[in-house]
């Protein structure tokens, strides 16, 4: 997926931070933290997931559409993006 | 925007249907229709706007990225899509 | 729906502004405005619809849950809100 | 947060499943899985987070609004929900 070693490390670090946030929600639930606090942590994960999605979208558009090796690859990369966008806009 | 006459007519018809739905919300508010009903009409416009966005996204990706006249145009078309996706994933 | 005359006028004015934005999209499509511009107008309607939804949600929660006339009405008002939230989080 | 022992266990199990999905994304990135596959896993976490949010919203509305101990508590519980909804509809 990641298109350079540097991107790969950066994306994995980003996903690990999200995992840390999820573990925070698990702990908050176990400790019976106030409802409003848990809902705010959940909203915060949503923001982080949106940022990750946006980065993956850009990477994909760059690697599999702009820099596609052939017209067929470019068409295929574009079809995947359309499918993803449809999922989010359902 | 529309990349063929046929697409243009189809998109305009779609936008007019959404305008009709908005006028329905205006009438429901004026007639003091039940709250829950108005909220459902609003959710329905959201769905229709999402469908329109998805179609515009596909058209743009096709006309300004896949079928771009030059590499510079393709890069510019892709940058616009990334900007739109970031807006939706904020 | 609107729970006071003042709220009703304000909500209707808000819906009319959204209708004006939709008509702007229709004109942009008819005039073959650039793709990116149409997509930005669509994103802007989405923002305005979200603001309207948020206001309707608050009004509903206040009128049909907080200030419900009976426990049964309050339960019913809450069920409607849960249904709306589920629609948005699908 | 969880309003009964049973709810608490159920919510924690749900959050752990989401953590498992996040770990799947981490592994996919490390293994350089195809882009489209990673984007689909991310969309799937989004769906699971939406389901969790919807459940937390219902629990909060029930425990802190419908079954609030006082009018002041009920007002406070409702204010928290309005804040959350505004975050999601920004």
mmCIF file of C-alpha atoms in Angstrom:
data_model
loop_
_atom_site.group_PDB
_atom_site.id
_atom_site.type_symbol
_atom_site.label_atom_id
_atom_site.label_comp_id
_atom_site.label_asym_id
_atom_site.label_seq_id
_atom_site.Cartn_x
_atom_site.Cartn_y
_atom_site.Cartn_z
ATOM 1 C CA UNK A 1 0.000 0.000 0.000
ATOM 2 C CA UNK A 2 2.446 2.687 1.172
ATOM 3 C CA UNK A 3 4.330 3.787 -1.863
ATOM 4 C CA UNK A 4 7.662 4.563 -0.265
ATOM 5 C CA UNK A 5 9.371 3.263 2.892
ATOM 6 C CA UNK A 6 8.965 6.707 4.471
ATOM 7 C CA UNK A 7 5.211 6.844 3.763
ATOM 8 C CA UNK A 8 4.826 3.332 5.121
ATOM 9 C CA UNK A 9 6.452 4.195 8.458
ATOM 10 C CA UNK A 10 4.384 7.377 8.734
ATOM 11 C CA UNK A 11 1.095 5.575 7.998
ATOM 12 C CA UNK A 12 1.845 2.771 10.465
ATOM 13 C CA UNK A 13 2.693 5.349 13.178
ATOM 14 C CA UNK A 14 -0.631 7.056 12.447
ATOM 15 C CA UNK A 15 -2.600 3.794 12.733
ATOM 16 C CA UNK A 16 -0.818 2.975 16.015
ATOM 17 C CA UNK A 17 -1.861 6.333 17.461
ATOM 18 C CA UNK A 18 -5.470 5.519 16.540
ATOM 19 C CA UNK A 19 -5.078 2.117 18.249
ATOM 20 C CA UNK A 20 -3.876 3.987 21.356
ATOM 21 C CA UNK A 21 -6.997 6.158 21.233
ATOM 22 C CA UNK A 22 -9.202 3.040 20.958
ATOM 23 C CA UNK A 23 -7.458 1.549 23.991
ATOM 24 C CA UNK A 24 -8.231 4.813 25.805
ATOM 25 C CA UNK A 25 -11.935 4.286 25.049
ATOM 26 C CA UNK A 26 -11.709 0.706 26.331
ATOM 27 C CA UNK A 27 -10.134 1.939 29.587
ATOM 28 C CA UNK A 28 -12.697 4.743 29.952
ATOM 29 C CA UNK A 29 -15.537 2.217 29.602
ATOM 30 C CA UNK A 30 -13.900 -0.194 32.086
ATOM 31 C CA UNK A 31 -13.410 2.670 34.596
ATOM 32 C CA UNK A 32 -17.014 3.804 34.095
ATOM 33 C CA UNK A 33 -15.908 7.264 32.969
ATOM 34 C CA UNK A 34 -18.679 9.802 32.354
ATOM 35 C CA UNK A 35 -20.727 9.222 29.194
ATOM 36 C CA UNK A 36 -19.974 12.628 27.678
ATOM 37 C CA UNK A 37 -16.243 11.974 28.007
ATOM 38 C CA UNK A 38 -16.487 8.629 26.186
ATOM 39 C CA UNK A 39 -18.552 10.238 23.398
ATOM 40 C CA UNK A 40 -15.877 12.926 22.991
ATOM 41 C CA UNK A 41 -13.120 10.283 22.759
ATOM 42 C CA UNK A 42 -15.162 8.490 20.087
ATOM 43 C CA UNK A 43 -15.590 11.749 18.116
ATOM 44 C CA UNK A 44 -11.842 12.224 18.337
ATOM 45 C CA UNK A 45 -11.144 8.763 16.829
ATOM 46 C CA UNK A 46 -13.569 9.643 14.038
ATOM 47 C CA UNK A 47 -11.498 12.750 13.265
ATOM 48 C CA UNK A 48 -8.261 10.734 13.282
ATOM 49 C CA UNK A 49 -9.780 8.049 10.992
ATOM 50 C CA UNK A 50 -10.943 10.789 8.601
ATOM 51 C CA UNK A 51 -7.412 12.208 8.475
ATOM 52 C CA UNK A 52 -5.996 8.729 7.763
ATOM 53 C CA UNK A 53 -8.592 8.126 5.022
ATOM 54 C CA UNK A 54 -7.800 11.447 3.403
ATOM 55 C CA UNK A 55 -4.075 10.593 3.379
ATOM 56 C CA UNK A 56 -4.692 7.111 1.938
ATOM 57 C CA UNK A 57 -6.967 8.629 -0.705
ATOM 58 C CA UNK A 58 -4.257 11.107 -1.776
ATOM 59 C CA UNK A 59 -1.589 8.366 -1.834
ATOM 60 C CA UNK A 60 -3.822 6.116 -3.915
ATOM 61 C CA UNK A 61 -4.746 8.869 -6.381
ATOM 62 C CA UNK A 62 -1.066 9.712 -6.773
ATOM 63 C CA UNK A 63 0.340 6.184 -7.063
ATOM 64 C CA UNK A 64 -2.448 4.361 -8.913
ATOM 65 C CA UNK A 65 -3.963 7.103 -11.057
ATOM 66 C CA UNK A 66 -1.486 9.958 -11.676
ATOM 67 C CA UNK A 67 1.566 7.686 -11.822
ATOM 68 C CA UNK A 68 -0.153 4.542 -13.172
ATOM 69 C CA UNK A 69 2.045 2.442 -15.461
ATOM 70 C CA UNK A 70 -0.651 2.045 -18.147
ATOM 71 C CA UNK A 71 -4.076 3.387 -19.140
ATOM 72 C CA UNK A 72 -5.667 0.126 -17.941
ATOM 73 C CA UNK A 73 -3.984 0.490 -14.512
ATOM 74 C CA UNK A 74 -5.109 4.124 -14.341
ATOM 75 C CA UNK A 75 -8.713 3.153 -15.145
ATOM 76 C CA UNK A 76 -8.589 0.442 -12.472
ATOM 77 C CA UNK A 77 -7.117 2.810 -9.852
ATOM 78 C CA UNK A 78 -9.829 5.368 -10.626
ATOM 79 C CA UNK A 79 -12.601 2.733 -10.349
ATOM 80 C CA UNK A 80 -11.350 1.844 -6.854
ATOM 81 C CA UNK A 81 -11.479 5.504 -5.781
ATOM 82 C CA UNK A 82 -15.034 5.894 -7.122
ATOM 83 C CA UNK A 83 -16.088 2.809 -5.151
ATOM 84 C CA UNK A 84 -14.555 4.213 -1.942
ATOM 85 C CA UNK A 85 -16.192 7.629 -2.437
ATOM 86 C CA UNK A 86 -19.572 5.950 -3.011
ATOM 87 C CA UNK A 87 -19.171 4.039 0.277
ATOM 88 C CA UNK A 88 -18.527 7.280 2.173
ATOM 89 C CA UNK A 89 -21.371 9.176 0.476
ATOM 90 C CA UNK A 90 -23.981 6.451 0.961
ATOM 91 C CA UNK B 1 -18.961 21.222 -15.788
ATOM 92 C CA UNK B 2 -21.107 18.540 -17.434
ATOM 93 C CA UNK B 3 -18.912 16.849 -19.955
ATOM 94 C CA UNK B 4 -21.551 15.996 -22.523
ATOM 95 C CA UNK B 5 -24.948 17.524 -23.335
ATOM 96 C CA UNK B 6 -26.618 14.365 -22.060
ATOM 97 C CA UNK B 7 -24.781 14.476 -18.717
ATOM 98 C CA UNK B 8 -25.621 18.157 -18.378
ATOM 99 C CA UNK B 9 -29.364 17.572 -18.762
ATOM 100 C CA UNK B 10 -29.245 14.650 -16.337
ATOM 101 C CA UNK B 11 -27.352 16.626 -13.688
ATOM 102 C CA UNK B 12 -29.666 19.648 -13.992
ATOM 103 C CA UNK B 13 -32.732 17.379 -13.642
ATOM 104 C CA UNK B 14 -31.135 15.894 -10.515
ATOM 105 C CA UNK B 15 -30.484 19.328 -8.983
ATOM 106 C CA UNK B 16 -34.085 20.386 -9.767
ATOM 107 C CA UNK B 17 -35.422 17.350 -7.923
ATOM 108 C CA UNK B 18 -33.339 18.369 -4.899
ATOM 109 C CA UNK B 19 -34.759 21.905 -5.175
ATOM 110 C CA UNK B 20 -38.244 20.356 -5.136
ATOM 111 C CA UNK B 21 -37.345 18.470 -1.947
ATOM 112 C CA UNK B 22 -36.091 21.716 -0.333
ATOM 113 C CA UNK B 23 -39.388 23.411 -1.250
ATOM 114 C CA UNK B 24 -41.142 20.488 0.442
ATOM 115 C CA UNK B 25 -39.205 21.245 3.648
ATOM 116 C CA UNK B 26 -40.167 24.929 3.375
ATOM 117 C CA UNK B 27 -43.863 23.974 3.015
ATOM 118 C CA UNK B 28 -43.635 21.496 5.908
ATOM 119 C CA UNK B 29 -42.177 24.209 8.173
ATOM 120 C CA UNK B 30 -44.815 26.750 7.079
ATOM 121 C CA UNK B 31 -47.599 24.206 7.737
ATOM 122 C CA UNK B 32 -46.080 23.331 11.134
ATOM 123 C CA UNK B 33 -45.705 19.674 10.180
ATOM 124 C CA UNK B 34 -44.453 17.347 12.924
ATOM 125 C CA UNK B 35 -40.787 17.721 13.820
ATOM 126 C CA UNK B 36 -39.887 14.107 13.087
ATOM 127 C CA UNK B 37 -41.332 14.428 9.587
ATOM 128 C CA UNK B 38 -39.222 17.527 8.840
ATOM 129 C CA UNK B 39 -36.095 15.780 10.147
ATOM 130 C CA UNK B 40 -36.807 12.829 7.831
ATOM 131 C CA UNK B 41 -37.211 15.149 4.823
ATOM 132 C CA UNK B 42 -33.877 16.777 5.718
ATOM 133 C CA UNK B 43 -32.180 13.350 5.930
ATOM 134 C CA UNK B 44 -33.625 12.556 2.519
ATOM 135 C CA UNK B 45 -32.101 15.724 0.964
ATOM 136 C CA UNK B 46 -28.787 14.725 2.499
ATOM 137 C CA UNK B 47 -29.003 11.376 0.710
ATOM 138 C CA UNK B 48 -29.857 13.082 -2.599
ATOM 139 C CA UNK B 49 -26.966 15.573 -2.188
ATOM 140 C CA UNK B 50 -24.594 12.667 -1.469
ATOM 141 C CA UNK B 51 -25.728 10.933 -4.661
ATOM 142 C CA UNK B 52 -25.177 14.143 -6.660
ATOM 143 C CA UNK B 53 -21.720 14.629 -5.115
ATOM 144 C CA UNK B 54 -20.744 11.071 -5.938
ATOM 145 C CA UNK B 55 -21.822 11.567 -9.580
ATOM 146 C CA UNK B 56 -19.945 14.893 -9.880
ATOM 147 C CA UNK B 57 -16.872 13.259 -8.329
ATOM 148 C CA UNK B 58 -16.948 10.428 -10.901
ATOM 149 C CA UNK B 59 -17.480 12.881 -13.791
ATOM 150 C CA UNK B 60 -14.606 15.049 -12.603
ATOM 151 C CA UNK B 61 -12.249 12.104 -12.122
ATOM 152 C CA UNK B 62 -13.098 10.864 -15.620
ATOM 153 C CA UNK B 63 -12.958 14.207 -17.490
ATOM 154 C CA UNK B 64 -10.172 16.000 -15.639
ATOM 155 C CA UNK B 65 -7.921 13.163 -14.512
ATOM 156 C CA UNK B 66 -8.379 10.043 -16.666
ATOM 157 C CA UNK B 67 -8.998 11.977 -19.894
ATOM 158 C CA UNK B 68 -6.894 15.073 -19.079
ATOM 159 C CA UNK B 69 -5.216 16.648 -22.123
ATOM 160 C CA UNK B 70 -1.797 16.950 -20.450
ATOM 161 C CA UNK B 71 0.095 15.818 -17.338
ATOM 162 C CA UNK B 72 -0.240 19.339 -15.891
ATOM 163 C CA UNK B 73 -4.051 19.257 -16.372
ATOM 164 C CA UNK B 74 -4.189 15.793 -14.808
ATOM 165 C CA UNK B 75 -2.191 16.984 -11.779
ATOM 166 C CA UNK B 76 -4.512 20.002 -11.419
ATOM 167 C CA UNK B 77 -7.673 17.874 -11.720
ATOM 168 C CA UNK B 78 -6.313 15.485 -9.060
ATOM 169 C CA UNK B 79 -5.450 18.367 -6.697
ATOM 170 C CA UNK B 80 -9.058 19.585 -6.919
ATOM 171 C CA UNK B 81 -10.363 16.117 -6.002
ATOM 172 C CA UNK B 82 -8.006 15.882 -3.012
ATOM 173 C CA UNK B 83 -9.256 19.290 -1.815
ATOM 174 C CA UNK B 84 -12.900 18.166 -2.087
ATOM 175 C CA UNK B 85 -12.225 14.878 -0.260
ATOM 176 C CA UNK B 86 -10.439 16.756 2.546
ATOM 177 C CA UNK B 87 -13.503 19.032 2.913
ATOM 178 C CA UNK B 88 -15.789 16.021 3.297
ATOM 179 C CA UNK B 89 -13.486 14.208 5.712
ATOM 180 C CA UNK B 90 -12.859 17.184 7.978
ATOM 181 C CA UNK C 1 -42.446 21.808 13.682
ATOM 182 C CA UNK C 2 -41.038 25.206 14.697
ATOM 183 C CA UNK C 3 -41.886 25.650 18.304
ATOM 184 C CA UNK C 4 -42.379 29.384 18.339
ATOM 185 C CA UNK C 5 -43.348 31.882 15.612
ATOM 186 C CA UNK C 6 -39.856 33.376 15.804
ATOM 187 C CA UNK C 7 -38.152 29.979 15.347
ATOM 188 C CA UNK C 8 -40.451 29.206 12.446
ATOM 189 C CA UNK C 9 -39.529 32.392 10.553
ATOM 190 C CA UNK C 10 -35.833 31.799 11.210
ATOM 191 C CA UNK C 11 -35.956 28.184 10.011
ATOM 192 C CA UNK C 12 -37.904 29.099 6.861
ATOM 193 C CA UNK C 13 -35.382 31.868 6.069
ATOM 194 C CA UNK C 14 -32.600 29.311 6.500
ATOM 195 C CA UNK C 15 -34.260 26.818 4.142
ATOM 196 C CA UNK C 16 -34.800 29.588 1.556
ATOM 197 C CA UNK C 17 -31.098 30.443 1.624
ATOM 198 C CA UNK C 18 -30.321 26.778 0.943
ATOM 199 C CA UNK C 19 -32.811 26.846 -1.960
ATOM 200 C CA UNK C 20 -30.929 29.888 -3.303
ATOM 201 C CA UNK C 21 -27.662 27.916 -3.107
ATOM 202 C CA UNK C 22 -29.256 24.994 -4.983
ATOM 203 C CA UNK C 23 -30.426 27.402 -7.707
ATOM 204 C CA UNK C 24 -26.827 28.646 -7.893
ATOM 205 C CA UNK C 25 -25.709 25.046 -8.612
ATOM 206 C CA UNK C 26 -28.397 24.736 -11.307
ATOM 207 C CA UNK C 27 -27.172 27.970 -12.967
ATOM 208 C CA UNK C 28 -23.527 26.873 -12.697
ATOM 209 C CA UNK C 29 -24.341 23.576 -14.438
ATOM 210 C CA UNK C 30 -26.391 25.344 -17.157
ATOM 211 C CA UNK C 31 -23.526 27.827 -17.751
ATOM 212 C CA UNK C 32 -20.997 24.963 -17.858
ATOM 213 C CA UNK C 33 -19.016 26.432 -14.973
ATOM 214 C CA UNK C 34 -15.769 24.644 -14.072
ATOM 215 C CA UNK C 35 -16.211 21.299 -12.348
ATOM 216 C CA UNK C 36 -14.202 22.250 -9.269
ATOM 217 C CA UNK C 37 -16.432 25.279 -8.732
ATOM 218 C CA UNK C 38 -19.613 23.173 -8.867
ATOM 219 C CA UNK C 39 -18.118 20.660 -6.416
ATOM 220 C CA UNK C 40 -17.302 23.520 -4.016
ATOM 221 C CA UNK C 41 -20.881 24.867 -4.243
ATOM 222 C CA UNK C 42 -22.172 21.357 -3.473
ATOM 223 C CA UNK C 43 -19.860 21.097 -0.425
ATOM 224 C CA UNK C 44 -21.197 24.447 0.725
ATOM 225 C CA UNK C 45 -24.836 23.239 0.553
ATOM 226 C CA UNK C 46 -23.787 20.195 2.557
ATOM 227 C CA UNK C 47 -22.438 22.515 5.283
ATOM 228 C CA UNK C 48 -25.655 24.567 5.275
ATOM 229 C CA UNK C 49 -27.814 21.398 5.462
ATOM 230 C CA UNK C 50 -25.707 20.159 8.392
ATOM 231 C CA UNK C 51 -26.268 23.462 10.209
ATOM 232 C CA UNK C 52 -30.021 23.211 9.588
ATOM 233 C CA UNK C 53 -30.096 19.594 10.810
ATOM 234 C CA UNK C 54 -28.210 20.524 13.953
ATOM 235 C CA UNK C 55 -30.713 23.324 14.682
ATOM 236 C CA UNK C 56 -33.725 21.049 14.055
ATOM 237 C CA UNK C 57 -32.165 18.395 16.286
ATOM 238 C CA UNK C 58 -31.730 20.906 19.148
ATOM 239 C CA UNK C 59 -35.295 22.227 18.695
ATOM 240 C CA UNK C 60 -36.696 18.720 18.712
ATOM 241 C CA UNK C 61 -34.713 17.644 21.783
ATOM 242 C CA UNK C 62 -35.902 20.761 23.618
ATOM 243 C CA UNK C 63 -39.583 20.697 22.595
ATOM 244 C CA UNK C 64 -40.268 16.970 22.451
ATOM 245 C CA UNK C 65 -37.937 15.560 25.084
ATOM 246 C CA UNK C 66 -36.943 18.188 27.673
ATOM 247 C CA UNK C 67 -40.330 19.953 27.629
ATOM 248 C CA UNK C 68 -42.504 16.917 26.768
ATOM 249 C CA UNK C 69 -45.961 16.995 28.351
ATOM 250 C CA UNK C 70 -45.790 13.389 29.579
ATOM 251 C CA UNK C 71 -43.340 10.505 30.028
ATOM 252 C CA UNK C 72 -44.903 8.754 27.020
ATOM 253 C CA UNK C 73 -44.384 11.856 24.823
ATOM 254 C CA UNK C 74 -40.812 12.143 26.078
ATOM 255 C CA UNK C 75 -40.123 8.478 25.225
ATOM 256 C CA UNK C 76 -41.632 8.993 21.757
ATOM 257 C CA UNK C 77 -39.601 12.188 21.118
ATOM 258 C CA UNK C 78 -36.419 10.368 22.159
ATOM 259 C CA UNK C 79 -37.175 7.388 19.879
ATOM 260 C CA UNK C 80 -37.488 9.784 16.923
ATOM 261 C CA UNK C 81 -34.077 11.313 17.705
ATOM 262 C CA UNK C 82 -32.442 7.866 17.961
ATOM 263 C CA UNK C 83 -33.916 6.978 14.550
ATOM 264 C CA UNK C 84 -32.521 10.171 12.996
ATOM 265 C CA UNK C 85 -29.066 9.650 14.526
ATOM 266 C CA UNK C 86 -28.997 6.064 13.233
ATOM 267 C CA UNK C 87 -29.804 7.348 9.714
ATOM 268 C CA UNK C 88 -26.881 9.774 9.845
ATOM 269 C CA UNK C 89 -24.457 7.231 11.302
ATOM 270 C CA UNK C 90 -25.290 4.433 8.876
ATOM 271 C CA UNK D 1 -20.419 5.297 31.218
ATOM 272 C CA UNK D 2 -22.163 1.966 30.643
ATOM 273 C CA UNK D 3 -25.345 2.041 32.618
ATOM 274 C CA UNK D 4 -25.539 -1.611 33.562
ATOM 275 C CA UNK D 5 -22.907 -4.319 33.963
ATOM 276 C CA UNK D 6 -24.335 -6.071 30.908
ATOM 277 C CA UNK D 7 -24.116 -2.951 28.714
ATOM 278 C CA UNK D 8 -20.580 -2.351 29.926
ATOM 279 C CA UNK D 9 -19.395 -5.817 28.880
ATOM 280 C CA UNK D 10 -21.128 -5.483 25.518
ATOM 281 C CA UNK D 11 -19.608 -2.059 24.806
ATOM 282 C CA UNK D 12 -16.107 -3.179 25.794
ATOM 283 C CA UNK D 13 -16.415 -6.244 23.527
ATOM 284 C CA UNK D 14 -17.463 -3.924 20.693
ATOM 285 C CA UNK D 15 -14.488 -1.602 21.231
ATOM 286 C CA UNK D 16 -12.126 -4.618 21.303
ATOM 287 C CA UNK D 17 -13.448 -5.792 17.949
ATOM 288 C CA UNK D 18 -12.704 -2.329 16.539
ATOM 289 C CA UNK D 19 -9.179 -2.534 18.021
ATOM 290 C CA UNK D 20 -8.781 -5.867 16.218
ATOM 291 C CA UNK D 21 -9.814 -4.212 12.943
ATOM 292 C CA UNK D 22 -7.271 -1.403 13.510
ATOM 293 C CA UNK D 23 -4.563 -4.030 14.090
ATOM 294 C CA UNK D 24 -5.637 -5.591 10.781
ATOM 295 C CA UNK D 25 -4.978 -2.240 9.057
ATOM 296 C CA UNK D 26 -1.558 -2.034 10.739
ATOM 297 C CA UNK D 27 -0.692 -5.542 9.486
ATOM 298 C CA UNK D 28 -1.978 -4.761 5.983
ATOM 299 C CA UNK D 29 0.230 -1.656 5.801
ATOM 300 C CA UNK D 30 3.257 -3.552 7.132
ATOM 301 C CA UNK D 31 2.686 -6.337 4.566
ATOM 302 C CA UNK D 32 2.256 -3.757 1.782
ATOM 303 C CA UNK D 33 -1.231 -5.021 0.967
ATOM 304 C CA UNK D 34 -2.938 -3.441 -2.040
ATOM 305 C CA UNK D 35 -4.131 0.137 -1.515
ATOM 306 C CA UNK D 36 -7.761 -0.587 -2.347
ATOM 307 C CA UNK D 37 -7.836 -3.337 0.283
ATOM 308 C CA UNK D 38 -6.497 -0.987 2.985
ATOM 309 C CA UNK D 39 -9.058 1.672 2.009
ATOM 310 C CA UNK D 40 -11.839 -0.913 2.336
ATOM 311 C CA UNK D 41 -10.617 -1.955 5.808
ATOM 312 C CA UNK D 42 -10.610 1.729 6.820
ATOM 313 C CA UNK D 43 -14.201 2.171 5.534
ATOM 314 C CA UNK D 44 -15.170 -0.879 7.560
ATOM 315 C CA UNK D 45 -13.741 0.623 10.793
ATOM 316 C CA UNK D 46 -15.700 3.786 10.035
ATOM 317 C CA UNK D 47 -18.906 1.733 9.868
ATOM 318 C CA UNK D 48 -18.063 -0.011 13.165
ATOM 319 C CA UNK D 49 -17.267 3.339 14.871
ATOM 320 C CA UNK D 50 -20.593 4.737 13.603
ATOM 321 C CA UNK D 51 -22.440 1.768 15.104
ATOM 322 C CA UNK D 52 -20.634 2.272 18.440
ATOM 323 C CA UNK D 53 -21.436 6.015 18.421
ATOM 324 C CA UNK D 54 -25.083 5.319 17.720
ATOM 325 C CA UNK D 55 -25.228 2.867 20.643
ATOM 326 C CA UNK D 56 -23.483 5.311 23.021
ATOM 327 C CA UNK D 57 -25.849 8.082 21.884
ATOM 328 C CA UNK D 58 -28.918 5.923 22.668
ATOM 329 C CA UNK D 59 -27.484 4.883 26.054
ATOM 330 C CA UNK D 60 -26.729 8.498 26.946
ATOM 331 C CA UNK D 61 -30.153 9.750 25.863
ATOM 332 C CA UNK D 62 -31.784 7.019 27.946
ATOM 333 C CA UNK D 63 -29.667 7.292 31.112
ATOM 334 C CA UNK D 64 -28.964 11.020 31.235
ATOM 335 C CA UNK D 65 -32.060 12.529 29.641
ATOM 336 C CA UNK D 66 -35.055 10.163 29.834
ATOM 337 C CA UNK D 67 -34.107 8.733 33.243
ATOM 338 C CA UNK D 68 -32.322 11.830 34.636
ATOM 339 C CA UNK D 69 -32.730 12.258 38.399
ATOM 340 C CA UNK D 70 -33.607 15.962 38.166
ATOM 341 C CA UNK D 71 -34.540 18.633 35.609
ATOM 342 C CA UNK D 72 -31.045 20.137 35.961
ATOM 343 C CA UNK D 73 -29.433 16.734 35.203
ATOM 344 C CA UNK D 74 -31.762 16.292 32.236
ATOM 345 C CA UNK D 75 -30.836 19.727 30.850
ATOM 346 C CA UNK D 76 -27.140 18.914 31.281
ATOM 347 C CA UNK D 77 -27.478 15.504 29.586
ATOM 348 C CA UNK D 78 -29.292 17.141 26.656
ATOM 349 C CA UNK D 79 -26.629 19.858 26.303
ATOM 350 C CA UNK D 80 -23.958 17.139 25.998
ATOM 351 C CA UNK D 81 -25.923 15.415 23.217
ATOM 352 C CA UNK D 82 -26.359 18.692 21.313
ATOM 353 C CA UNK D 83 -22.602 19.299 21.555
ATOM 354 C CA UNK D 84 -21.854 15.806 20.176
ATOM 355 C CA UNK D 85 -24.338 16.191 17.307
ATOM 356 C CA UNK D 86 -22.811 19.567 16.377
ATOM 357 C CA UNK D 87 -19.355 17.923 16.251
ATOM 358 C CA UNK D 88 -20.633 15.271 13.834
ATOM 359 C CA UNK D 89 -22.528 17.753 11.647
ATOM 360 C CA UNK D 90 -19.694 20.269 11.359
#
